[in-house]
Backbone as JSON Lines, residues from 0, in Angstrom:
{"i":0,"aa":"M","n":[212.39,44.22,27.12],"ca":[212.74,43.41,28.26],"c":[213.57,44.26,29.23]}
{"i":1,"aa":"L","n":[213.15,44.31,30.49],"ca":[213.82,45.1,31.51],"c":[214.99,44.31,32.1]}
{"i":2,"aa":"E","n":[216.16,44.9,32.07],"ca":[217.34,44.27,32.66],"c":[217.52,44.79,34.08]}
{"i":3,"aa":"N","n":[218.04,43.94,34.94],"ca":[218.27,44.33,36.33],"c":[219.76,44.34,36.63]}
{"i":4,"aa":"W","n":[220.25,45.5,37.05],"ca":[221.62,45.65,37.48],"c":[221.61,45.9,38.98]}
{"i":5,"aa":"V","n":[222.64,45.44,39.67],"ca":[222.73,45.63,41.12],"c":[224.09,46.23,41.46]}
{"i":6,"aa":"V","n":[224.06,47.31,42.24],"ca":[225.28,47.9,42.78],"c":[225.4,47.35,44.2]}
{"i":7,"aa":"E","n":[226.47,46.57,44.43],"ca":[226.6,45.92,45.73],"c":[227.97,46.16,46.34]}
{"i":8,"aa":"P","n":[228.02,46.26,47.67],"ca":[229.31,46.47,48.32],"c":[230.16,45.2,48.28]}
{"i":9,"aa":"V","n":[231.47,45.37,48.16],"ca":[232.39,44.23,48.21],"c":[233.21,44.26,49.49]}
{"i":10,"aa":"R","n":[233.2,45.38,50.2],"ca":[233.88,45.5,51.49],"c":[233.29,46.69,52.22]}
{"i":11,"aa":"I","n":[233.63,46.81,53.5],"ca":[233.21,47.98,54.27],"c":[233.98,49.19,53.75]}
{"i":12,"aa":"P","n":[233.3,50.31,53.5],"ca":[234.01,51.47,52.96],"c":[235.0,52.05,53.98]}
{"i":13,"aa":"L","n":[235.94,52.82,53.46],"ca":[236.87,53.54,54.34],"c":[236.11,54.67,55.01]}
{"i":14,"aa":"I","n":[236.59,55.06,56.18],"ca":[235.98,56.15,56.94],"c":[236.86,57.38,56.78]}
{"i":15,"aa":"R","n":[236.25,58.48,56.37],"ca":[237.0,59.73,56.2],"c":[236.95,60.51,57.5]}
{"i":16,"aa":"R","n":[238.12,60.62,58.13],"ca":[238.28,61.38,59.36],"c":[239.76,61.67,59.51]}
{"i":17,"aa":"R","n":[240.08,62.84,59.97],"ca":[241.49,63.23,60.11],"c":[242.12,62.49,61.29]}
{"i":18,"aa":"C","n":[243.3,61.94,61.05],"ca":[244.06,61.25,62.1],"c":[244.77,62.31,62.95]}
{"i":19,"aa":"H","n":[244.73,62.14,64.27],"ca":[245.37,63.1,65.17],"c":[246.88,62.86,65.28]}
{"i":20,"aa":"V","n":[247.37,61.73,64.76],"ca":[248.79,61.39,64.87],"c":[249.54,61.72,63.58]}
{"i":21,"aa":"C","n":[248.96,61.33,62.44],"ca":[249.64,61.58,61.16],"c":[248.73,62.42,60.25]}
{"i":22,"aa":"A","n":[249.11,62.61,59.04],"ca":[248.36,63.47,58.12],"c":[247.26,62.72,57.36]}
{"i":23,"aa":"S","n":[247.07,61.45,57.65],"ca":[246.09,60.65,56.91],"c":[244.67,61.12,57.22]}
{"i":24,"aa":"D","n":[243.76,60.86,56.28],"ca":[242.36,61.19,56.53],"c":[241.45,59.99,56.28]}
{"i":25,"aa":"T","n":[242.0,58.78,56.31],"ca":[241.16,57.59,56.13],"c":[241.45,56.56,57.22]}
{"i":26,"aa":"F","n":[240.37,55.93,57.66],"ca":[240.43,54.86,58.65],"c":[239.72,53.65,58.08]}
{"i":27,"aa":"R","n":[240.14,52.46,58.52],"ca":[239.54,51.21,58.09],"c":[239.03,50.49,59.34]}
{"i":28,"aa":"T","n":[237.82,49.93,59.25],"ca":[237.29,49.16,60.37],"c":[237.18,47.69,59.99]}
{"i":29,"aa":"S","n":[237.47,46.85,60.96],"ca":[237.3,45.41,60.73],"c":[235.99,44.93,61.36]}
{"i":30,"aa":"G","n":[235.25,45.85,61.97],"ca":[233.98,45.49,62.56],"c":[234.07,45.17,64.04]}
{"i":31,"aa":"K","n":[235.11,45.62,64.7],"ca":[235.25,45.37,66.14],"c":[234.6,46.5,66.93]}
{"i":32,"aa":"F","n":[233.93,46.12,68.02],"ca":[233.24,47.09,68.87],"c":[233.85,47.08,70.26]}
{"i":33,"aa":"R","n":[233.74,48.2,70.94],"ca":[234.08,48.3,72.36],"c":[232.79,48.59,73.08]}
{"i":34,"aa":"V","n":[232.41,47.71,74.0],"ca":[231.18,47.85,74.75],"c":[231.56,48.05,76.21]}
{"i":35,"aa":"N","n":[231.07,49.13,76.81],"ca":[231.4,49.45,78.19],"c":[230.1,49.71,78.95]}
{"i":36,"aa":"A","n":[229.85,48.89,79.94],"ca":[228.65,49.05,80.75],"c":[229.04,49.57,82.13]}
{"i":37,"aa":"N","n":[228.34,50.58,82.58],"ca":[228.56,51.13,83.9],"c":[227.22,51.11,84.63]}
{"i":38,"aa":"H","n":[227.01,50.12,85.46],"ca":[225.75,49.87,86.14],"c":[224.66,49.64,85.1]}
{"i":39,"aa":"K","n":[223.69,50.55,84.99],"ca":[222.58,50.34,84.06],"c":[222.78,51.06,82.73]}
{"i":40,"aa":"L","n":[223.9,51.75,82.58],"ca":[224.16,52.52,81.36],"c":[225.23,51.84,80.52]}
{"i":41,"aa":"I","n":[225.08,51.99,79.19],"ca":[226.01,51.34,78.27],"c":[226.52,52.35,77.25]}
{"i":42,"aa":"D","n":[227.79,52.22,76.92],"ca":[228.42,52.98,75.84],"c":[228.95,51.97,74.83]}
{"i":43,"aa":"V","n":[228.82,52.3,73.54],"ca":[229.32,51.41,72.49],"c":[230.05,52.25,71.46]}
{"i":44,"aa":"W","n":[231.25,51.77,71.07],"ca":[232.03,52.43,70.03],"c":[232.42,51.42,68.96]}
{"i":45,"aa":"L","n":[232.48,51.87,67.73],"ca":[233.03,51.08,66.62],"c":[234.49,51.5,66.49]}
{"i":46,"aa":"L","n":[235.4,50.53,66.51],"ca":[236.82,50.83,66.44],"c":[237.3,50.84,64.99]}
{"i":47,"aa":"A","n":[238.17,51.79,64.68],"ca":[238.74,51.9,63.33],"c":[240.21,52.26,63.46]}
{"i":48,"aa":"L","n":[241.01,51.78,62.5],"ca":[242.45,52.02,62.49],"c":[242.83,52.94,61.34]}
{"i":49,"aa":"C","n":[243.74,53.87,61.61],"ca":[244.26,54.76,60.57],"c":[244.95,53.91,59.5]}
{"i":50,"aa":"T","n":[244.7,54.22,58.25],"ca":[245.29,53.44,57.16],"c":[246.79,53.71,57.01]}
{"i":51,"aa":"S","n":[247.3,54.8,57.6],"ca":[248.73,55.1,57.5],"c":[249.52,54.64,58.72]}
{"i":52,"aa":"C","n":[249.12,55.09,59.9],"ca":[249.93,54.84,61.1],"c":[249.35,53.77,62.03]}
{"i":53,"aa":"G","n":[248.11,53.35,61.81],"ca":[247.52,52.31,62.64],"c":[246.9,52.82,63.93]}
{"i":54,"aa":"E","n":[246.85,54.14,64.13],"ca":[246.23,54.72,65.32],"c":[244.75,54.33,65.37]}
{"i":55,"aa":"T","n":[244.26,54.03,66.57],"ca":[242.86,53.62,66.74],"c":[242.0,54.84,67.04]}
{"i":56,"aa":"T","n":[240.83,54.89,66.41],"ca":[239.83,55.89,66.74],"c":[238.55,55.16,67.08]}
{"i":57,"aa":"K","n":[237.71,55.81,67.88],"ca":[236.44,55.23,68.29],"c":[235.31,56.08,67.72]}
{"i":58,"aa":"L","n":[234.37,55.42,67.04],"ca":[233.18,56.09,66.55],"c":[232.03,55.75,67.5]}
{"i":59,"aa":"T","n":[231.42,56.76,68.07],"ca":[230.35,56.54,69.04],"c":[229.12,55.97,68.36]}
{"i":60,"aa":"V","n":[228.66,54.83,68.86],"ca":[227.44,54.19,68.37],"c":[226.3,54.45,69.36]}
{"i":61,"aa":"M","n":[226.57,54.22,70.64],"ca":[225.6,54.48,71.71],"c":[226.33,55.19,72.84]}
{"i":62,"aa":"E","n":[225.63,56.11,73.47],"ca":[226.26,56.85,74.55],"c":[225.29,56.97,75.72]}
{"i":63,"aa":"R","n":[225.69,56.43,76.87],"ca":[224.94,56.53,78.11],"c":[223.48,56.08,77.94]}
{"i":64,"aa":"M","n":[223.29,54.97,77.25],"ca":[221.94,54.42,77.06],"c":[221.64,53.42,78.16]}
{"i":65,"aa":"N","n":[220.38,53.32,78.52],"ca":[219.96,52.32,79.48],"c":[220.09,50.95,78.82]}
{"i":66,"aa":"V","n":[220.75,50.02,79.5],"ca":[221.0,48.69,78.94],"c":[219.7,48.0,78.54]}
{"i":67,"aa":"R","n":[218.65,48.19,79.33],"ca":[217.37,47.54,79.05],"c":[216.7,48.06,77.77]}
{"i":68,"aa":"S","n":[217.11,49.23,77.32],"ca":[216.5,49.79,76.1],"c":[217.18,49.26,74.83]}
{"i":69,"aa":"V","n":[218.25,48.5,74.98],"ca":[218.96,47.94,73.82],"c":[218.45,46.52,73.58]}
{"i":70,"aa":"R","n":[218.04,46.24,72.34],"ca":[217.52,44.91,72.0],"c":[218.58,43.85,72.27]}
{"i":71,"aa":"P","n":[218.19,42.73,72.87],"ca":[219.16,41.67,73.19],"c":[219.91,41.14,71.97]}
{"i":72,"aa":"E","n":[219.25,41.02,70.81],"ca":[219.93,40.53,69.61],"c":[220.99,41.53,69.12]}
{"i":73,"aa":"L","n":[220.74,42.83,69.32],"ca":[221.73,43.84,68.97],"c":[222.93,43.74,69.9]}
{"i":74,"aa":"L","n":[222.68,43.56,71.18],"ca":[223.78,43.38,72.14],"c":[224.63,42.17,71.79]}
{"i":75,"aa":"D","n":[223.97,41.08,71.4],"ca":[224.71,39.88,71.0],"c":[225.61,40.16,69.8]}
{"i":76,"aa":"R","n":[225.08,40.88,68.81],"ca":[225.87,41.2,67.61],"c":[227.05,42.11,67.96]}
{"i":77,"aa":"L","n":[226.85,43.04,68.9],"ca":[227.94,43.92,69.33],"c":[229.03,43.12,70.03]}
{"i":78,"aa":"H","n":[228.62,42.24,70.93],"ca":[229.6,41.41,71.66],"c":[230.32,40.43,70.74]}
{"i":79,"aa":"D","n":[229.66,40.01,69.65],"ca":[230.26,39.08,68.69],"c":[231.11,39.79,67.63]}
{"i":80,"aa":"N","n":[231.2,41.14,67.71],"ca":[231.95,41.93,66.72],"c":[231.51,41.6,65.3]}
{"i":81,"aa":"D","n":[230.22,41.7,65.05],"ca":[229.62,41.36,63.76],"c":[230.0,42.4,62.7]}
{"i":82,"aa":"P","n":[230.81,42.01,61.67],"ca":[231.2,42.97,60.63],"c":[230.02,43.51,59.83]}
{"i":83,"aa":"S","n":[228.97,42.72,59.65],"ca":[227.8,43.22,58.92],"c":[227.08,44.31,59.73]}
{"i":84,"aa":"L","n":[227.14,44.21,61.05],"ca":[226.56,45.27,61.89],"c":[227.38,46.55,61.73]}
{"i":85,"aa":"A","n":[228.69,46.43,61.66],"ca":[229.54,47.61,61.44],"c":[229.17,48.29,60.12]}
{"i":86,"aa":"A","n":[228.96,47.5,59.07],"ca":[228.57,48.06,57.78],"c":[227.21,48.74,57.87]}
{"i":87,"aa":"E","n":[226.26,48.14,58.58],"ca":[224.93,48.75,58.77],"c":[225.05,50.07,59.52]}
{"i":88,"aa":"L","n":[225.83,50.08,60.59],"ca":[225.95,51.3,61.39],"c":[226.64,52.42,60.63]}
{"i":89,"aa":"L","n":[227.6,52.08,59.78],"ca":[228.25,53.12,58.98],"c":[227.29,53.7,57.94]}
{"i":90,"aa":"Q","n":[226.28,52.95,57.56],"ca":[225.27,53.45,56.62],"c":[224.31,54.43,57.3]}
{"i":91,"aa":"D","n":[224.25,54.38,58.62],"ca":[223.31,55.2,59.39],"c":[223.78,56.66,59.4]}
{"i":92,"aa":"P","n":[222.98,57.56,58.81],"ca":[223.39,58.97,58.77],"c":[223.55,59.58,60.17]}
{"i":93,"aa":"V","n":[222.8,59.1,61.15],"ca":[222.9,59.63,62.51],"c":[224.28,59.32,63.09]}
{"i":94,"aa":"V","n":[224.75,58.09,62.9],"ca":[226.07,57.7,63.4],"c":[227.16,58.52,62.7]}
{"i":95,"aa":"R","n":[227.04,58.68,61.39],"ca":[228.05,59.46,60.66],"c":[228.05,60.92,61.09]}
{"i":96,"aa":"R","n":[226.87,61.5,61.27],"ca":[226.76,62.9,61.67],"c":[227.29,63.1,63.09]}
{"i":97,"aa":"R","n":[226.94,62.19,64.0],"ca":[227.39,62.28,65.4],"c":[228.92,62.26,65.49]}
{"i":98,"aa":"N","n":[229.56,61.48,64.61],"ca":[231.01,61.33,64.66],"c":[231.75,62.21,63.66]}
{"i":99,"aa":"H","n":[231.02,63.03,62.92],"ca":[231.62,63.95,61.94],"c":[232.5,63.21,60.95]}
{"i":100,"aa":"V","n":[231.97,62.12,60.38],"ca":[232.71,61.34,59.4],"c":[231.9,61.19,58.12]}
{"i":101,"aa":"S","n":[232.59,60.86,57.05],"ca":[231.94,60.48,55.8],"c":[232.58,59.18,55.35]}
{"i":102,"aa":"L","n":[232.01,58.58,54.31],"ca":[232.51,57.29,53.83],"c":[233.17,57.45,52.47]}
{"i":103,"aa":"D","n":[234.22,56.69,52.25],"ca":[234.94,56.66,50.98],"c":[234.63,55.31,50.32]}
{"i":104,"aa":"W","n":[233.78,55.32,49.3],"ca":[233.34,54.09,48.63],"c":[234.23,53.69,47.47]}
{"i":105,"aa":"D","n":[235.33,54.37,47.22],"ca":[236.22,54.01,46.1],"c":[236.66,52.56,46.24]}
{"i":106,"aa":"D","n":[236.47,51.78,45.19],"ca":[236.85,50.36,45.14],"c":[236.17,49.5,46.2]}
{"i":107,"aa":"A","n":[235.05,49.97,46.75],"ca":[234.34,49.2,47.78],"c":[233.02,48.63,47.27]}
{"i":108,"aa":"W","n":[232.74,48.8,45.97],"ca":[231.49,48.29,45.39],"c":[231.77,47.73,44.0]}
{"i":109,"aa":"R","n":[230.78,46.98,43.51],"ca":[230.87,46.47,42.13],"c":[229.48,46.49,41.51]}
{"i":110,"aa":"L","n":[229.47,46.51,40.18],"ca":[228.22,46.5,39.43],"c":[228.0,45.11,38.87]}
{"i":111,"aa":"D","n":[226.88,44.5,39.21],"ca":[226.51,43.18,38.69],"c":[225.43,43.39,37.64]}
{"i":112,"aa":"T","n":[225.78,43.16,36.37],"ca":[224.82,43.33,35.28],"c":[224.11,42.03,34.95]}
{"i":113,"aa":"G","n":[224.4,40.99,35.69],"ca":[223.75,39.7,35.44],"c":[224.33,38.98,34.23]}
{"i":114,"aa":"G","n":[225.36,39.53,33.64],"ca":[225.99,38.89,32.5],"c":[225.11,38.83,31.26]}
{"i":115,"aa":"S","n":[224.08,39.65,31.24],"ca":[223.16,39.6,30.09],"c":[223.81,40.2,28.85]}
{"i":116,"aa":"D","n":[223.4,39.7,27.7],"ca":[223.95,40.15,26.43],"c":[223.06,41.27,25.89]}
{"i":117,"aa":"H","n":[223.35,42.5,26.29],"ca":[222.49,43.63,25.93],"c":[223.16,44.6,24.98]}
{"i":118,"aa":"L","n":[224.41,44.41,24.69],"ca":[225.15,45.4,23.93],"c":[224.75,45.49,22.46]}
{"i":119,"aa":"D","n":[224.09,44.44,21.93],"ca":[223.75,44.45,20.51],"c":[222.31,44.91,20.24]}
{"i":120,"aa":"R","n":[221.52,45.18,21.27],"ca":[220.13,45.58,21.07],"c":[220.02,47.08,20.8]}
{"i":121,"aa":"E","n":[218.99,47.45,20.06],"ca":[218.76,48.86,19.73],"c":[218.28,49.66,20.94]}
{"i":122,"aa":"V","n":[217.38,49.08,21.74],"ca":[216.83,49.77,22.91],"c":[217.06,48.89,24.13]}
{"i":123,"aa":"I","n":[217.6,49.5,25.17],"ca":[217.87,48.77,26.42],"c":[217.14,49.49,27.54]}
{"i":124,"aa":"D","n":[216.28,48.76,28.26],"ca":[215.64,49.28,29.47],"c":[216.31,48.61,30.66]}
{"i":125,"aa":"V","n":[216.83,49.43,31.58],"ca":[217.59,48.89,32.71],"c":[217.05,49.46,34.02]}
{"i":126,"aa":"S","n":[216.91,48.58,34.99],"ca":[216.57,48.96,36.36],"c":[217.82,48.76,37.21]}
{"i":127,"aa":"V","n":[218.3,49.82,37.84],"ca":[219.49,49.75,38.68],"c":[219.03,49.76,40.14]}
{"i":128,"aa":"R","n":[219.47,48.73,40.88],"ca":[219.09,48.61,42.3],"c":[220.36,48.7,43.13]}
{"i":129,"aa":"F","n":[220.29,49.4,44.23],"ca":[221.41,49.54,45.15],"c":[221.2,48.63,46.34]}
{"i":130,"aa":"A","n":[222.15,47.72,46.58],"ca":[222.05,46.82,47.72],"c":[222.39,47.54,49.03]}
{"i":131,"aa":"A","n":[223.08,48.67,48.93],"ca":[223.39,49.53,50.07],"c":[223.4,50.96,49.56]}
{"i":132,"aa":"R","n":[223.35,51.91,50.47],"ca":[223.33,53.32,50.06],"c":[224.74,53.76,49.67]}
{"i":133,"aa":"I","n":[225.12,53.41,48.44],"ca":[226.45,53.71,47.92],"c":[226.31,54.88,46.93]}
{"i":134,"aa":"P","n":[226.88,56.04,47.23],"ca":[226.77,57.16,46.3],"c":[227.67,56.97,45.08]}
{"i":135,"aa":"V","n":[227.06,56.84,43.9],"ca":[227.79,56.61,42.66],"c":[227.19,57.49,41.57]}
{"i":136,"aa":"R","n":[228.02,57.95,40.67],"ca":[227.52,58.72,39.53],"c":[226.84,57.77,38.54]}
{"i":137,"aa":"P","n":[225.59,58.03,38.17],"ca":[224.9,57.17,37.2],"c":[225.65,57.06,35.88]}
{"i":138,"aa":"V","n":[226.31,58.14,35.46],"ca":[227.07,58.12,34.21],"c":[228.15,57.04,34.29]}
{"i":139,"aa":"R","n":[228.8,56.93,35.45],"ca":[229.84,55.92,35.64],"c":[229.26,54.51,35.58]}
{"i":140,"aa":"L","n":[228.1,54.3,36.23],"ca":[227.46,52.99,36.21],"c":[227.07,52.58,34.8]}
{"i":141,"aa":"I","n":[226.46,53.51,34.07],"ca":[226.0,53.21,32.72],"c":[227.2,52.94,31.81]}
{"i":142,"aa":"A","n":[228.25,53.73,31.95],"ca":[229.46,53.52,31.14],"c":[230.04,52.14,31.42]}
{"i":143,"aa":"E","n":[230.15,51.78,32.7],"ca":[230.72,50.48,33.07],"c":[229.83,49.33,32.61]}
{"i":144,"aa":"G","n":[228.52,49.47,32.79],"ca":[227.59,48.4,32.43],"c":[227.42,48.2,30.94]}
{"i":145,"aa":"C","n":[227.59,49.26,30.16],"ca":[227.39,49.17,28.7],"c":[228.7,49.14,27.92]}
{"i":146,"aa":"G","n":[229.82,49.19,28.63],"ca":[231.11,49.15,27.94],"c":[231.39,50.4,27.14]}
{"i":147,"aa":"L","n":[230.96,51.55,27.64],"ca":[231.18,52.83,26.97],"c":[232.08,53.71,27.83]}
{"i":148,"aa":"S","n":[232.59,54.78,27.23],"ca":[233.34,55.76,28.03],"c":[232.32,56.73,28.64]}
{"i":149,"aa":"R","n":[232.75,57.43,29.66],"ca":[231.84,58.4,30.31],"c":[231.45,59.51,29.35]}
{"i":150,"aa":"S","n":[232.39,59.94,28.5],"ca":[232.07,61.01,27.55],"c":[231.03,60.52,26.53]}
{"i":151,"aa":"E","n":[231.11,59.24,26.14],"ca":[230.1,58.7,25.22],"c":[228.72,58.69,25.88]}
{"i":152,"aa":"V","n":[228.67,58.32,27.16],"ca":[227.4,58.3,27.89],"c":[226.84,59.72,28.0]}
{"i":153,"aa":"E","n":[227.7,60.69,28.31],"ca":[227.23,62.08,28.42],"c":[226.74,62.6,27.07]}
{"i":154,"aa":"K","n":[227.36,62.19,25.97],"ca":[226.89,62.59,24.64],"c":[225.52,61.97,24.35]}
{"i":155,"aa":"L","n":[225.33,60.69,24.76],"ca":[224.02,60.05,24.59],"c":[222.94,60.79,25.37]}
{"i":156,"aa":"I","n":[223.27,61.28,26.57],"ca":[222.31,62.06,27.37],"c":[221.98,63.35,26.66]}
{"i":157,"aa":"T","n":[223.01,64.05,26.17],"ca":[222.82,65.32,25.46],"c":[221.98,65.13,24.21]}
{"i":158,"aa":"D","n":[222.21,64.04,23.48],"ca":[221.47,63.76,22.24],"c":[220.06,63.23,22.49]}
{"i":159,"aa":"G","n":[219.7,62.98,23.77],"ca":[218.37,62.47,24.1],"c":[218.22,60.98,23.86]}
{"i":160,"aa":"K","n":[219.31,60.26,23.66],"ca":[219.25,58.81,23.43],"c":[219.35,58.01,24.72]}
{"i":161,"aa":"L","n":[219.66,58.69,25.82],"ca":[219.71,58.07,27.14],"c":[218.82,58.91,28.05]}
{"i":162,"aa":"V","n":[217.71,58.3,28.47],"ca":[216.73,59.05,29.27],"c":[216.42,58.3,30.56]}
{"i":163,"aa":"S","n":[216.07,59.1,31.57],"ca":[215.71,58.55,32.87],"c":[214.79,59.54,33.57]}
{"i":164,"aa":"A","n":[214.01,59.03,34.51],"ca":[213.14,59.89,35.3],"c":[213.93,60.67,36.35]}
{"i":165,"aa":"V","n":[215.15,60.22,36.65],"ca":[216.01,60.91,37.62],"c":[217.1,61.67,36.89]}
{"i":166,"aa":"R","n":[217.66,62.66,37.56],"ca":[218.76,63.42,36.98],"c":[220.01,62.54,36.96]}
{"i":167,"aa":"L","n":[220.63,62.38,35.82],"ca":[221.77,61.49,35.68],"c":[223.1,62.17,35.97]}
{"i":168,"aa":"S","n":[223.09,63.46,36.24],"ca":[224.32,64.14,36.65],"c":[224.38,64.12,38.17]}
{"i":169,"aa":"G","n":[225.56,64.24,38.72],"ca":[225.71,64.17,40.17],"c":[225.79,62.72,40.62]}
{"i":170,"aa":"K","n":[225.53,62.49,41.92],"ca":[225.6,61.14,42.47],"c":[224.23,60.7,42.94]}
{"i":171,"aa":"L","n":[224.0,59.4,42.86],"ca":[222.77,58.78,43.35],"c":[223.14,57.63,44.27]}
{"i":172,"aa":"S","n":[222.27,57.33,45.21],"ca":[222.46,56.15,46.05],"c":[221.16,55.39,46.18]}
{"i":173,"aa":"G","n":[220.19,55.76,45.34],"ca":[218.9,55.09,45.35],"c":[218.59,54.49,43.99]}
{"i":174,"aa":"D","n":[217.67,53.55,43.97],"ca":[217.31,52.83,42.74],"c":[216.8,53.79,41.66]}
{"i":175,"aa":"F","n":[217.09,53.46,40.41],"ca":[216.59,54.24,39.29],"c":[216.52,53.35,38.04]}
{"i":176,"aa":"T","n":[215.84,53.84,37.02],"ca":[215.76,53.14,35.74],"c":[216.19,54.1,34.63]}
{"i":177,"aa":"F","n":[216.63,53.53,33.52],"ca":[216.96,54.36,32.36],"c":[216.72,53.56,31.1]}
{"i":178,"aa":"T","n":[216.58,54.28,30.0],"ca":[216.41,53.68,28.67],"c":[217.5,54.22,27.76]}
{"i":179,"aa":"L","n":[218.16,53.31,27.06],"ca":[219.23,53.68,26.13],"c":[218.79,53.28,24.73]}
{"i":180,"aa":"K","n":[218.76,54.27,23.83],"ca":[218.41,54.04,22.43],"c":[219.66,54.29,21.6]}
{"i":181,"aa":"R","n":[220.04,53.28,20.83],"ca":[221.27,53.44,20.02],"c":[220.95,53.97,18.66]}
């Protein structure tokens, strides 16, 4: 029987960027946007506050775009300061690359195992699905989901009792499956 686990965000991740006022390197966004239209051109920024001093920084979302080329529903979401839009835009690699930022997902996600009773079975087949592109070490997910330590999970991999089609070392942010044989 295949079990389904879901890695889902619980909040918008922190933004890694150096503050120009203090020594902090993390910013938090509440999902507020600044929209500035100059005739037919529009600029849009996502606002974020330094977690230490409260200094505001602007992450460029759109720059000098023709207003008519922006979908009306997107404009509505920007004007409404939609927090889910902020989360979507932070997931966009183009926005992150343009602004030279990365995301800090520590304590911003949780693993939902569905509460299934799988710990007593000899063989467990699990499908892990990511609700957002959250980079997490598979060893950490498996340890948390199975109630094991990370070193126990790594020993199971070494012994060939934990197998997957993907490499379980490093970080993943895409769906994968694994089989655990006790």
